[in-house]
Structure formats: structure tokens, C-alpha cells
mmCIF file of C-alpha atoms in Angstrom:
data_model
loop_
_atom_site.group_PDB
_atom_site.id
_atom_site.type_symbol
_atom_site.label_atom_id
_atom_site.label_comp_id
_atom_site.label_asym_id
_atom_site.label_seq_id
_atom_site.Cartn_x
_atom_site.Cartn_y
_atom_site.Cartn_z
ATOM 1 C CA UNK A 159 50.363 -12.344 -12.807
ATOM 2 C CA UNK A 160 51.225 -8.758 -12.883
ATOM 3 C CA UNK A 161 47.814 -8.037 -14.179
ATOM 4 C CA UNK A 162 46.406 -8.860 -10.791
ATOM 5 C CA UNK A 163 48.929 -6.823 -8.674
ATOM 6 C CA UNK A 164 46.901 -3.695 -9.062
ATOM 7 C CA UNK A 165 43.652 -5.283 -8.453
ATOM 8 C CA UNK A 166 41.100 -4.174 -6.018
ATOM 9 C CA UNK A 167 38.828 -2.162 -8.110
ATOM 10 C CA UNK A 168 37.869 -3.451 -11.579
ATOM 11 C CA UNK A 169 40.094 -5.555 -13.666
ATOM 12 C CA UNK A 170 42.638 -3.939 -16.083
ATOM 13 C CA UNK A 171 42.083 -3.661 -19.855
ATOM 14 C CA UNK A 172 45.250 -5.746 -20.565
ATOM 15 C CA UNK A 173 44.013 -8.659 -18.411
ATOM 16 C CA UNK A 174 40.670 -8.689 -20.161
ATOM 17 C CA UNK A 175 42.445 -8.477 -23.513
ATOM 18 C CA UNK A 176 44.760 -11.126 -22.746
ATOM 19 C CA UNK A 177 42.101 -13.655 -22.254
ATOM 20 C CA UNK A 178 40.453 -12.711 -25.638
ATOM 21 C CA UNK A 179 43.900 -12.985 -27.321
ATOM 22 C CA UNK A 180 44.650 -16.458 -25.828
ATOM 23 C CA UNK A 181 41.359 -17.531 -27.063
ATOM 24 C CA UNK A 182 41.736 -16.244 -30.527
ATOM 25 C CA UNK A 183 45.303 -17.479 -30.959
ATOM 26 C CA UNK A 184 44.335 -21.056 -29.531
ATOM 27 C CA UNK A 185 41.512 -21.019 -32.208
ATOM 28 C CA UNK A 186 43.477 -20.230 -35.177
ATOM 29 C CA UNK A 187 46.853 -18.622 -36.234
ATOM 30 C CA UNK A 188 46.458 -15.008 -37.131
ATOM 31 C CA UNK A 189 48.384 -11.710 -37.152
ATOM 32 C CA UNK A 190 48.160 -8.842 -34.818
ATOM 33 C CA UNK A 191 46.165 -6.211 -36.921
ATOM 34 C CA UNK A 192 43.600 -9.009 -37.673
ATOM 35 C CA UNK A 193 43.085 -9.776 -33.897
ATOM 36 C CA UNK A 194 42.684 -6.110 -33.143
ATOM 37 C CA UNK A 195 40.272 -5.547 -35.844
ATOM 38 C CA UNK A 196 38.231 -8.394 -34.851
ATOM 39 C CA UNK A 197 38.226 -7.389 -31.210
ATOM 40 C CA UNK A 198 37.181 -3.855 -32.142
ATOM 41 C CA UNK A 199 34.320 -5.175 -34.158
ATOM 42 C CA UNK A 200 33.209 -7.355 -31.444
ATOM 43 C CA UNK A 201 33.182 -4.675 -28.831
ATOM 44 C CA UNK A 202 31.880 -1.733 -30.882
ATOM 45 C CA UNK A 203 28.271 -2.058 -29.624
ATOM 46 C CA UNK A 204 29.689 -1.697 -25.933
ATOM 47 C CA UNK A 205 31.484 1.552 -26.684
ATOM 48 C CA UNK A 206 34.636 0.023 -26.136
ATOM 49 C CA UNK A 207 37.605 0.123 -28.653
ATOM 50 C CA UNK A 208 40.410 -1.875 -27.658
ATOM 51 C CA UNK A 209 43.612 0.086 -28.010
ATOM 52 C CA UNK A 210 46.555 -0.808 -30.314
ATOM 53 C CA UNK A 211 49.022 -0.377 -27.537
ATOM 54 C CA UNK A 212 47.459 -2.765 -25.101
ATOM 55 C CA UNK A 213 46.819 -5.400 -27.691
ATOM 56 C CA UNK A 214 50.363 -5.285 -28.932
ATOM 57 C CA UNK A 215 51.673 -5.207 -25.356
ATOM 58 C CA UNK A 216 49.706 -8.493 -24.735
ATOM 59 C CA UNK A 217 51.308 -10.082 -27.897
ATOM 60 C CA UNK A 218 54.687 -8.863 -26.937
ATOM 61 C CA UNK A 219 54.478 -10.181 -23.349
ATOM 62 C CA UNK A 220 53.181 -13.583 -24.344
ATOM 63 C CA UNK A 221 55.960 -13.987 -26.926
ATOM 64 C CA UNK A 222 58.560 -12.844 -24.590
ATOM 65 C CA UNK A 223 57.403 -15.468 -22.045
ATOM 66 C CA UNK A 224 57.511 -18.266 -24.586
ATOM 67 C CA UNK A 225 53.772 -18.797 -24.565
ATOM 68 C CA UNK A 226 53.201 -17.611 -28.129
ATOM 69 C CA UNK A 227 55.365 -18.256 -31.094
ATOM 70 C CA UNK A 228 55.817 -16.117 -34.107
ATOM 71 C CA UNK A 229 56.059 -17.400 -37.622
ATOM 72 C CA UNK A 230 56.868 -15.282 -40.710
ATOM 73 C CA UNK A 231 54.738 -15.860 -43.859
ATOM 74 C CA UNK A 232 54.673 -14.276 -47.125
ATOM 75 C CA UNK A 233 51.295 -13.082 -48.359
ATOM 76 C CA UNK A 234 50.615 -12.211 -51.877
ATOM 77 C CA UNK A 235 52.822 -13.213 -54.969
ATOM 78 C CA UNK A 236 56.546 -12.383 -55.006
ATOM 79 C CA UNK A 237 57.021 -8.936 -56.663
ATOM 80 C CA UNK A 238 53.118 -8.308 -56.642
ATOM 81 C CA UNK A 239 51.539 -7.177 -53.417
ATOM 82 C CA UNK A 240 54.293 -8.802 -51.557
ATOM 83 C CA UNK A 241 53.956 -8.604 -47.944
ATOM 84 C CA UNK A 242 55.484 -10.311 -45.004
ATOM 85 C CA UNK A 243 53.335 -11.041 -42.082
ATOM 86 C CA UNK A 244 53.776 -12.356 -38.585
ATOM 87 C CA UNK A 245 51.500 -15.330 -37.665
ATOM 88 C CA UNK A 246 51.055 -16.206 -33.913
ATOM 89 C CA UNK A 247 50.249 -19.457 -32.341
ATOM 90 C CA UNK A 248 50.303 -20.939 -28.919
ATOM 91 C CA UNK A 249 53.330 -23.037 -27.736
ATOM 92 C CA UNK A 250 52.637 -26.079 -25.527
ATOM 93 C CA UNK A 251 53.630 -24.102 -22.544
ATOM 94 C CA UNK A 252 51.186 -21.314 -23.731
ATOM 95 C CA UNK A 253 48.278 -23.820 -23.883
ATOM 96 C CA UNK A 254 48.954 -24.820 -20.375
ATOM 97 C CA UNK A 255 49.222 -21.226 -19.141
ATOM 98 C CA UNK A 256 46.090 -20.330 -21.088
ATOM 99 C CA UNK A 257 44.043 -23.026 -19.144
ATOM 100 C CA UNK A 258 45.318 -21.708 -15.955
ATOM 101 C CA UNK A 259 44.614 -18.195 -16.787
ATOM 102 C CA UNK A 260 41.205 -18.853 -17.873
ATOM 103 C CA UNK A 261 40.434 -20.353 -14.508
ATOM 104 C CA UNK A 262 41.734 -17.378 -12.558
ATOM 105 C CA UNK A 263 40.221 -14.917 -14.867
ATOM 106 C CA UNK A 264 36.783 -16.635 -14.289
ATOM 107 C CA UNK A 265 37.037 -15.744 -10.537
ATOM 108 C CA UNK A 266 38.221 -12.241 -11.332
ATOM 109 C CA UNK A 267 35.428 -11.450 -13.862
ATOM 110 C CA UNK A 268 32.876 -12.759 -11.409
ATOM 111 C CA UNK A 269 34.259 -10.606 -8.638
ATOM 112 C CA UNK A 270 34.004 -7.488 -10.790
ATOM 113 C CA UNK A 271 30.457 -8.299 -11.832
ATOM 114 C CA UNK A 272 29.714 -8.620 -8.121
ATOM 115 C CA UNK A 273 31.066 -5.159 -7.514
ATOM 116 C CA UNK A 274 28.942 -3.780 -10.430
ATOM 117 C CA UNK A 275 25.810 -5.571 -9.417
ATOM 118 C CA UNK A 276 26.214 -4.339 -5.860
ATOM 119 C CA UNK A 277 26.523 -0.812 -7.088
ATOM 120 C CA UNK A 278 23.341 -1.144 -9.413
ATOM 121 C CA UNK A 279 21.427 -2.585 -6.521
ATOM 122 C CA UNK A 280 22.665 -0.039 -3.940
ATOM 123 C CA UNK A 281 21.685 2.960 -6.196
ATOM 124 C CA UNK A 282 18.812 1.684 -8.310
ATOM 125 C CA UNK A 283 17.121 -1.267 -6.445
ATOM 126 C CA UNK A 284 17.087 -4.962 -6.761
ATOM 127 C CA UNK A 285 18.901 -6.193 -9.902
ATOM 128 C CA UNK A 286 16.869 -8.364 -12.241
ATOM 129 C CA UNK B 203 32.035 14.841 -16.785
ATOM 130 C CA UNK B 204 35.762 14.268 -17.019
ATOM 131 C CA UNK B 205 35.129 10.769 -15.619
ATOM 132 C CA UNK B 206 33.672 9.622 -18.819
ATOM 133 C CA UNK B 207 36.372 11.131 -21.173
ATOM 134 C CA UNK B 208 38.572 8.082 -20.896
ATOM 135 C CA UNK B 209 35.615 5.681 -21.020
ATOM 136 C CA UNK B 210 35.698 2.712 -23.377
ATOM 137 C CA UNK B 211 36.822 0.011 -21.334
ATOM 138 C CA UNK B 212 35.315 -0.148 -17.704
ATOM 139 C CA UNK B 213 34.485 2.741 -15.626
ATOM 140 C CA UNK B 214 36.950 4.502 -13.536
ATOM 141 C CA UNK B 215 37.318 4.143 -9.752
ATOM 142 C CA UNK B 216 36.634 7.743 -9.217
ATOM 143 C CA UNK B 217 33.362 7.796 -11.222
ATOM 144 C CA UNK B 218 32.259 4.782 -9.052
ATOM 145 C CA UNK B 219 33.251 6.271 -5.879
ATOM 146 C CA UNK B 220 31.621 9.686 -6.654
ATOM 147 C CA UNK B 221 28.336 7.915 -6.993
ATOM 148 C CA UNK B 222 28.679 6.362 -3.514
ATOM 149 C CA UNK B 223 29.855 9.581 -2.001
ATOM 150 C CA UNK B 224 26.986 11.596 -3.340
ATOM 151 C CA UNK B 225 24.576 9.069 -1.898
ATOM 152 C CA UNK B 226 26.195 8.973 1.648
ATOM 153 C CA UNK B 227 26.336 12.828 1.807
ATOM 154 C CA UNK B 228 22.822 12.961 0.623
ATOM 155 C CA UNK B 229 21.756 10.678 3.331
ATOM 156 C CA UNK B 230 23.517 12.323 6.260
ATOM 157 C CA UNK B 231 26.184 14.849 7.001
ATOM 158 C CA UNK B 232 29.489 13.314 7.737
ATOM 159 C CA UNK B 233 33.243 13.580 7.556
ATOM 160 C CA UNK B 234 35.758 12.320 5.156
ATOM 161 C CA UNK B 235 37.501 9.555 7.112
ATOM 162 C CA UNK B 236 34.031 8.256 8.196
ATOM 163 C CA UNK B 237 32.958 8.010 4.497
ATOM 164 C CA UNK B 238 36.303 6.255 3.573
ATOM 165 C CA UNK B 239 35.865 3.796 6.481
ATOM 166 C CA UNK B 240 32.360 2.915 5.612
ATOM 167 C CA UNK B 241 33.121 2.402 2.036
ATOM 168 C CA UNK B 242 36.051 0.161 2.894
ATOM 169 C CA UNK B 243 33.834 -2.030 5.125
ATOM 170 C CA UNK B 244 31.173 -2.175 2.515
ATOM 171 C CA UNK B 245 33.501 -3.427 -0.311
ATOM 172 C CA UNK B 246 35.866 -5.636 1.754
ATOM 173 C CA UNK B 247 34.176 -8.924 0.705
ATOM 174 C CA UNK B 248 34.799 -7.816 -2.913
ATOM 175 C CA UNK B 249 38.453 -7.507 -2.499
ATOM 176 C CA UNK B 250 38.158 -3.639 -3.144
ATOM 177 C CA UNK B 251 39.691 -1.130 -0.919
ATOM 178 C CA UNK B 252 38.681 2.387 -1.943
ATOM 179 C CA UNK B 253 41.807 4.446 -1.852
ATOM 180 C CA UNK B 254 42.340 7.562 0.370
ATOM 181 C CA UNK B 255 43.439 9.464 -2.581
ATOM 182 C CA UNK B 256 40.481 8.927 -4.838
ATOM 183 C CA UNK B 257 38.003 9.506 -2.042
ATOM 184 C CA UNK B 258 39.467 12.840 -1.098
ATOM 185 C CA UNK B 259 39.799 13.844 -4.656
ATOM 186 C CA UNK B 260 36.066 13.370 -5.237
ATOM 187 C CA UNK B 261 35.318 15.356 -2.059
ATOM 188 C CA UNK B 262 37.680 18.010 -3.187
ATOM 189 C CA UNK B 263 36.214 18.276 -6.654
ATOM 190 C CA UNK B 264 32.649 18.284 -5.414
ATOM 191 C CA UNK B 265 33.485 21.100 -2.994
ATOM 192 C CA UNK B 266 35.280 23.034 -5.560
ATOM 193 C CA UNK B 267 32.352 22.848 -7.927
ATOM 194 C CA UNK B 268 30.021 24.101 -5.237
ATOM 195 C CA UNK B 269 28.072 20.927 -5.106
ATOM 196 C CA UNK B 270 29.008 20.072 -1.627
ATOM 197 C CA UNK B 271 29.547 22.389 1.140
ATOM 198 C CA UNK B 272 31.822 22.074 4.273
ATOM 199 C CA UNK B 273 30.995 23.031 7.770
ATOM 200 C CA UNK B 274 33.520 23.163 10.647
ATOM 201 C CA UNK B 275 32.379 21.414 13.814
ATOM 202 C CA UNK B 276 33.948 21.011 17.200
ATOM 203 C CA UNK B 277 34.035 17.388 18.433
ATOM 204 C CA UNK B 278 34.649 16.564 22.129
ATOM 205 C CA UNK B 279 34.742 19.023 24.985
ATOM 206 C CA UNK B 280 36.912 22.023 24.738
ATOM 207 C CA UNK B 281 40.209 21.241 26.342
ATOM 208 C CA UNK B 282 39.444 17.608 26.542
ATOM 209 C CA UNK B 283 39.776 15.404 23.157
ATOM 210 C CA UNK B 284 39.208 18.783 21.450
ATOM 211 C CA UNK B 285 38.989 18.030 17.694
ATOM 212 C CA UNK B 286 37.819 20.035 14.660
ATOM 213 C CA UNK B 287 36.126 18.148 12.054
ATOM 214 C CA UNK B 288 34.675 19.195 8.699
ATOM 215 C CA UNK B 289 31.334 18.021 7.817
ATOM 216 C CA UNK B 290 30.003 17.578 4.360
ATOM 217 C CA UNK B 291 26.471 18.259 3.039
ATOM 218 C CA UNK B 292 24.947 18.635 -0.573
ATOM 219 C CA UNK B 293 24.157 22.126 -1.782
ATOM 220 C CA UNK B 294 20.931 22.647 -3.690
ATOM 221 C CA UNK B 295 23.031 22.567 -7.020
ATOM 222 C CA UNK B 296 24.737 19.512 -5.599
ATOM 223 C CA UNK B 297 21.247 17.635 -5.151
ATOM 224 C CA UNK B 298 20.392 18.410 -8.770
ATOM 225 C CA UNK B 299 23.667 17.165 -10.100
ATOM 226 C CA UNK B 300 23.551 14.117 -7.999
ATOM 227 C CA UNK B 301 20.104 13.320 -9.700
ATOM 228 C CA UNK B 302 21.633 13.817 -13.072
ATOM 229 C CA UNK B 303 24.820 12.039 -12.246
ATOM 230 C CA UNK B 304 22.831 8.960 -10.954
ATOM 231 C CA UNK B 305 20.858 8.658 -14.251
ATOM 232 C CA UNK B 306 24.079 8.695 -16.360
ATOM 233 C CA UNK B 307 25.920 6.265 -14.124
ATOM 234 C CA UNK B 308 23.153 3.810 -14.548
ATOM 235 C CA UNK B 309 23.749 3.693 -18.197
ATOM 236 C CA UNK B 310 27.398 3.491 -17.614
ATOM 237 C CA UNK B 311 27.257 0.689 -14.910
ATOM 238 C CA UNK B 312 24.997 -1.363 -17.133
ATOM 239 C CA UNK B 313 27.194 -0.950 -20.100
ATOM 240 C CA UNK B 314 30.193 -2.235 -18.118
ATOM 241 C CA UNK B 315 28.078 -5.121 -16.769
ATOM 242 C CA UNK B 316 27.319 -5.972 -20.347
ATOM 243 C CA UNK B 317 31.023 -5.993 -21.181
ATOM 244 C CA UNK B 318 31.710 -8.487 -18.256
ATOM 245 C CA UNK B 319 28.660 -10.545 -19.018
ATOM 246 C CA UNK B 320 29.859 -10.805 -22.598
ATOM 247 C CA UNK B 321 33.378 -11.962 -21.611
ATOM 248 C CA UNK B 322 31.856 -14.468 -19.144
ATOM 249 C CA UNK B 323 29.661 -15.959 -21.917
ATOM 250 C CA UNK B 324 32.361 -15.858 -24.499
ATOM 251 C CA UNK B 325 34.781 -17.891 -22.284
ATOM 252 C CA UNK B 326 32.840 -19.995 -19.879
ATOM 253 C CA UNK B 327 29.463 -20.394 -21.554
ATOM 254 C CA UNK B 328 25.930 -18.851 -21.127
ATOM 255 C CA UNK B 329 25.651 -16.668 -18.033
ATOM 256 C CA UNK B 330 23.190 -17.790 -15.530
#
């Protein structure tokens, strides 16, 4: 749980992205640039653009720890638009870890929301 | 507004502390270790301990930019428990900047809360 070591103030981007990446991989196999594109679309209205580096680091860590497996697939016809892509999916161990992580992150997200609510209340009056 | 340059994900600790430090100095003159102690007490239940470094950096920046002025004061009797302390107070320019900063931070804090609410909803269902 290295994501929590530095906790204290608000959670780190990587911990946040990891939760989304777990969820996405759990729902369907996909490849990295697809995940990144989807996340960027989703957070655009919040002025947040998930970084390439952080997204790939999460995928790398999950793979290294045996929680996610990689599978090579050929996209396009041989010779024509031939492209090899790497698909990600959760391992059995990964599914267990995802459940655990999700529970821990609920506590952490709520703690952070509490901190922001407190600040909003302290400076701008009661939060609706 | 260097605090916002790196924005995108959640706000930086320094931006958050700056808002509290502005408010505290505006309310009453005080000295640095007092501010830090008060902030630590206030955030203890949120598992957040404002760092010495970030708090002093905010005070240093505000002083450097002429928004806060420093005043030396002698604490204790001369010869007995003699101690020189630095009291901080807002300059007129600092009061104007505080107003502006407070407005900007409202938008930023609400944006961040939106991001956390979205995550809570995406992973754990509708937020109460």
C-alpha cells in the first residue's frame, strides 16, 4: 500500500487512478492507450487530465505484482494495418486485491472529502 | 498563482494551507509556530498533519510579496525567559489579495470536491 505512505493531505493521483484502472480492467479487457483516452474523456469537465506516466506506472505495478496479466493480440489483417496490441485483464489474485483496495479507498476518499468540506465550511460557511 | 500551475488533479497542500494562514493572520496577529500548532490540532481528526516546511514556505512567500508584514516582539521579562518572537499581520495589499485568493480557492475547492464525489459515485454508488 505504498500509495498511502505519504498520506496525510489529499490522496495521490496514482492511488486515484489505480482504483479506476482496476474497475475498467475488471469490466473488460482493454489496452493501455484506450484506458488513458477513456479516463481523459471522463475527467475533462473537471479540468483534470490523467497523465500518461501515472497511468502506465499503475499498469506496470499491477502487472509486476501479478494482479494483472498481459495478452498479446493482433489487430488488423496480416500485412494490412497490422498492429500488435497488449490486452490487460485481472488475475484471480488481482480480483481479490481489487476488492480489498476498493474498501480501503472508500475510507480514504471519504477522509479527503471531509477535509475539503471542512475547508469549504471554514472559509465560506455551511456546506449545502 | 504558482499554486495552480500544476493543477489538474487535486489541489496542492501549499495552496490549501495558504488559505488557512491568510484567514488566521487576518483574524489576529500571531507567530509561526502558533499557526502551525493550531493547524495541526484542527486537522488531527482528518489524519492530516500540516508540515513545518509548507507552513513556513507560505509565510515566507507572503512576506516576500509584501502581503504580510513581520514585527519583532519581546516575550517574557528582560533577563527572565527572554524571547524574541516574530508576529505576522496582513498589509493592505495582503488584505486585497486575500479576498481575491479566497474567491479563486472556492472554485478550486469545489472542483476538487466534484472530482472526489465523482469517484465515490463511480465506485460506491450515489453519494448521499
